[in-house]
Amino acid sequence: MSEKNLLQNDSAAIQAEALAADIAGRLSDAIDARGSARIAFSGGSTPHLMLAELAQLPVDWNAVEITLVDERCVAEDDERSNAGMLRSALLAKPGVQATFVPLFKPDESDAERAARLDAFTLPFDVVHLGMGGDAHTASFFPDAPNIDEMLDLQQPHRVMITQSASSREQRLTWSLRALLQTRYFVLQLVGEEKRAVLEQVLVALGSATIDERQRRELPVLAFLEETELKKPDGVPGRVYCAVER
């Protein structure tokens, strides 16, 4: 992996500025080239600073369609909702008038949700990923009973239902195959613990062969394996790692 693919920062604040500028530039380039842009954001606490920075940058949000990488099956006003987080951190900010496509709607049937999300135009212009201390990304948890199906590059379903052993509720997630349909990706992580996990992932990524057991145990590896970090013709993108919060 070249230095251009791994950006390490001393603090989360410095990382947030750099990552927000990167995303804003990618969205603006997409709008200039094709008239619109599409991005999938990850939830959790890590993106907050970056989203605050992004809201202040000059992006034509009217031309941007936003969705989530994954979501808990809870109402938007639930404190654990990624949609609720994204709305308060970005979508509700002055001037951010983007189109939001939620993954979960409480009153929607599985068939209705599948039809609605199948209508979402791919590829993404940017996919923003996070990573947990167990090396999961999206809702690809190592202990999820359908982890192999979610990571299957021939998976016909764009969005899948899953639940890890430690989860309180079911989740919806774009499949690995769908997330790889992007023109650019960023992987954002903060903290010494996650940096140590990333090092483990990068060691595996640099090996001659990667087996199914490694993909299950380190699910973010399954994504990175299909990017330019592993393959010259893979999905372009960067890993942003900040040691201090």
Coordinates of C-alpha atoms in Angstrom, one line a residue:
M1 CA 0.0 0.0 0.0
S2 CA 1.4 3.4 -1.0
E3 CA 1.6 6.4 1.4
K4 CA -1.1 8.2 -0.6
N5 CA -3.6 5.5 0.5
L6 CA -2.9 5.8 4.2
L7 CA -3.2 9.2 5.9
Q8 CA -2.3 9.1 9.6
N9 CA -3.1 12.2 11.7
D10 CA -2.2 13.1 15.3
S11 CA -5.7 14.1 16.2
A12 CA -9.3 13.5 15.2
A13 CA -9.8 17.2 14.6
I14 CA -7.0 17.3 12.0
Q15 CA -8.3 14.1 10.4
A16 CA -11.8 15.6 10.3
E17 CA -10.7 18.6 8.3
A18 CA -8.7 16.6 5.8
L19 CA -11.4 13.9 5.3
A20 CA -14.2 16.5 4.9
A21 CA -12.2 18.3 2.3
D22 CA -11.5 15.1 0.4
I23 CA -15.2 14.1 0.4
A24 CA -16.4 17.6 -0.6
G25 CA -13.9 17.6 -3.5
R26 CA -15.1 14.2 -4.7
L27 CA -18.7 15.2 -4.5
S28 CA -18.1 18.4 -6.3
D29 CA -16.1 16.6 -9.0
A30 CA -19.0 14.2 -9.5
I31 CA -21.5 17.0 -9.8
D32 CA -19.3 18.8 -12.3
A33 CA -18.8 15.6 -14.4
R34 CA -22.3 14.1 -14.2
G35 CA -24.7 16.7 -12.7
S36 CA -25.2 14.8 -9.4
A37 CA -23.4 12.8 -6.7
R38 CA -24.2 9.9 -4.4
I39 CA -22.6 9.1 -1.1
A40 CA -23.1 6.5 1.7
F41 CA -22.1 7.5 5.2
S42 CA -21.3 5.3 8.1
G43 CA -22.9 6.0 11.5
G44 CA -21.5 5.8 15.0
S45 CA -19.6 8.5 16.9
T46 CA -16.5 8.7 14.8
P47 CA -17.9 10.7 11.9
H48 CA -19.3 13.6 14.0
L49 CA -16.3 16.0 13.7
M50 CA -15.9 15.3 10.0
L51 CA -19.6 15.9 9.3
A52 CA -19.5 19.2 11.1
E53 CA -16.6 20.2 9.0
L54 CA -18.3 19.0 5.8
A55 CA -21.4 21.0 6.5
Q56 CA -19.3 24.2 6.3
L57 CA -17.7 23.4 2.9
P58 CA -19.1 24.7 -0.4
V59 CA -20.9 21.7 -1.9
D60 CA -24.0 21.9 -4.1
W61 CA -26.1 19.8 -1.8
N62 CA -29.2 20.1 -3.9
A63 CA -27.4 17.8 -6.4
V64 CA -26.4 15.2 -3.8
E65 CA -28.2 12.0 -2.8
I66 CA -27.2 10.6 0.6
T67 CA -27.8 7.2 2.1
L68 CA -26.3 5.2 5.0
V69 CA -23.8 2.3 4.8
D70 CA -25.9 0.5 7.4
E71 CA -28.6 1.1 9.9
R72 CA -30.2 -0.3 13.0
C73 CA -33.9 -1.2 12.6
V74 CA -35.0 1.6 15.0
A75 CA -37.0 4.8 14.5
E76 CA -35.1 7.9 13.5
D77 CA -35.8 9.5 16.9
D78 CA -34.1 6.6 18.7
E79 CA -30.7 7.6 20.1
R80 CA -29.1 4.6 18.3
S81 CA -30.4 5.5 14.9
N82 CA -27.7 6.3 12.3
A83 CA -30.2 8.3 10.4
G84 CA -30.9 10.5 13.4
M85 CA -27.2 11.0 13.9
L86 CA -26.7 12.0 10.3
R87 CA -29.6 14.4 10.4
S88 CA -28.4 16.3 13.4
A89 CA -24.8 16.3 12.4
L90 CA -25.2 17.2 8.7
L91 CA -28.7 17.1 7.1
A92 CA -30.2 19.7 9.4
K93 CA -27.4 22.2 9.0
P94 CA -28.1 25.4 7.1
G95 CA -27.6 25.1 3.4
V96 CA -27.4 21.3 3.4
Q97 CA -30.5 20.5 1.3
A98 CA -29.5 17.0 0.1
T99 CA -31.9 14.2 -0.8
F100 CA -31.7 11.6 2.0
V101 CA -32.5 7.9 1.3
P102 CA -32.9 6.1 4.6
L103 CA -32.3 2.3 4.8
F104 CA -35.0 1.7 7.4
K105 CA -38.6 3.0 7.5
P106 CA -40.6 1.5 10.4
D107 CA -43.8 1.0 8.5
E108 CA -42.2 -0.5 5.3
S109 CA -42.4 -4.1 4.4
D110 CA -39.4 -6.1 3.3
A111 CA -40.6 -6.1 -0.3
E112 CA -41.4 -2.3 -0.3
R113 CA -37.9 -1.6 1.1
A114 CA -36.2 -3.8 -1.4
A115 CA -38.1 -2.1 -4.3
R116 CA -37.3 1.4 -3.0
L117 CA -33.6 0.7 -2.5
D118 CA -33.2 -1.2 -5.8
A119 CA -34.2 2.1 -7.4
F120 CA -31.2 3.8 -5.9
T121 CA -28.8 4.5 -8.7
L122 CA -25.4 2.9 -8.4
P123 CA -22.4 3.4 -8.4
F124 CA -21.8 5.6 -5.4
D125 CA -19.4 8.4 -5.9
V126 CA -18.1 8.0 -2.4
V127 CA -18.5 5.3 0.2
H128 CA -17.5 6.4 3.8
L129 CA -16.7 3.4 5.9
G130 CA -15.8 3.0 9.6
M131 CA -14.3 0.1 11.4
G132 CA -15.0 -1.5 14.8
G133 CA -12.6 -2.9 17.3
D134 CA -13.6 -6.4 15.9
A135 CA -12.6 -5.3 12.4
H136 CA -16.2 -5.1 11.2
T137 CA -17.3 -2.5 8.7
A138 CA -20.8 -1.8 7.6
S139 CA -22.8 -4.4 9.5
F140 CA -20.4 -7.2 8.5
F141 CA -19.9 -8.5 12.1
P142 CA -17.7 -11.6 12.4
D143 CA -20.3 -13.4 14.5
A144 CA -23.3 -12.6 12.2
P145 CA -24.9 -15.8 11.1
N146 CA -25.1 -14.6 7.5
I147 CA -21.6 -13.1 7.3
D148 CA -20.6 -15.3 4.3
E149 CA -23.7 -14.2 2.4
M150 CA -23.1 -10.5 3.1
L151 CA -19.5 -10.8 1.8
D152 CA -20.4 -12.9 -1.2
L153 CA -19.3 -11.0 -4.3
Q154 CA -22.1 -12.6 -6.3
Q155 CA -24.8 -11.6 -3.8
P156 CA -27.9 -10.5 -5.7
H157 CA -29.4 -8.5 -2.9
R158 CA -28.2 -5.0 -2.5
V159 CA -29.4 -4.5 1.1
M160 CA -29.5 -7.3 3.6
I161 CA -30.9 -7.9 7.1
T162 CA -28.5 -9.1 9.8
Q163 CA -28.0 -9.3 13.5
S164 CA -24.8 -10.1 15.5
A165 CA -24.9 -12.0 18.7
S166 CA -24.2 -8.8 20.7
S167 CA -26.8 -6.6 18.9
R168 CA -30.0 -5.5 20.6
E169 CA -31.8 -5.2 17.3
Q170 CA -31.6 -6.2 13.7
R171 CA -29.7 -4.1 11.2
L172 CA -29.8 -3.3 7.5
T173 CA -26.6 -3.1 5.5
W174 CA -25.6 -2.7 1.9
S175 CA -23.9 -5.9 0.8
L176 CA -20.2 -6.0 0.1
R177 CA -20.9 -6.3 -3.6
A178 CA -23.0 -3.1 -3.5
L179 CA -20.5 -1.1 -1.5
L180 CA -17.8 -2.0 -3.9
Q181 CA -19.8 -0.3 -6.7
T182 CA -18.3 3.1 -5.9
R183 CA -15.9 5.4 -7.6
Y184 CA -14.0 6.2 -4.4
F185 CA -14.0 5.0 -0.8
V186 CA -12.7 6.3 2.5
L187 CA -12.1 4.3 5.7
Q188 CA -12.1 6.4 8.8
L189 CA -10.9 5.2 12.2
V190 CA -9.8 6.9 15.4
G191 CA -8.0 5.7 18.5
E192 CA -5.0 3.5 19.4
E193 CA -7.1 0.3 19.7
K194 CA -8.4 0.6 16.1
R195 CA -5.0 1.5 14.8
A196 CA -3.7 -1.7 16.2
V197 CA -6.6 -3.6 14.5
L198 CA -5.8 -1.8 11.2
E199 CA -2.2 -3.0 11.4
Q200 CA -3.4 -6.5 11.8
V201 CA -5.7 -6.1 8.8
L202 CA -2.9 -4.6 6.7
V203 CA -0.6 -7.5 7.5
A204 CA -3.2 -9.9 6.2
L205 CA -3.8 -7.7 3.2
G206 CA -0.2 -7.9 2.3
S207 CA -0.1 -11.7 2.3
A208 CA 0.0 -13.6 -0.9
T209 CA -3.3 -15.3 -0.3
I210 CA -6.3 -14.4 1.8
D211 CA -8.7 -17.2 2.9
E212 CA -12.3 -17.3 3.9
R213 CA -11.5 -17.6 7.6
Q214 CA -9.5 -14.3 7.5
R215 CA -12.4 -12.6 5.7
R216 CA -14.9 -13.7 8.4
E217 CA -12.6 -12.8 11.3
L218 CA -11.6 -9.5 9.8
P219 CA -14.5 -8.4 7.6
V220 CA -13.0 -5.0 6.6
L221 CA -10.3 -7.1 4.9
A222 CA -12.9 -8.4 2.5
F223 CA -13.6 -4.8 1.3
L224 CA -10.0 -3.7 1.2
E225 CA -9.0 -6.8 -0.7
E226 CA -11.0 -5.4 -3.7
T227 CA -9.5 -2.0 -3.6
E228 CA -6.3 -0.4 -5.0
L229 CA -4.7 -1.2 -1.6
K230 CA -4.5 -4.8 -2.9
K231 CA -5.1 -4.7 -6.6
P232 CA -3.8 -2.1 -9.1
D233 CA -7.2 -2.0 -10.8
G234 CA -9.2 -2.1 -7.5
V235 CA -11.5 0.6 -6.1
P236 CA -9.6 3.8 -5.4
G237 CA -9.6 5.3 -2.0
R238 CA -7.8 6.2 1.2
V239 CA -7.6 5.1 4.8
Y240 CA -7.7 7.9 7.4
C241 CA -6.3 6.9 10.8
A242 CA -6.0 9.3 13.8
V243 CA -4.4 8.1 17.0
E244 CA -5.8 10.7 19.4
R245 CA -9.4 11.5 19.8

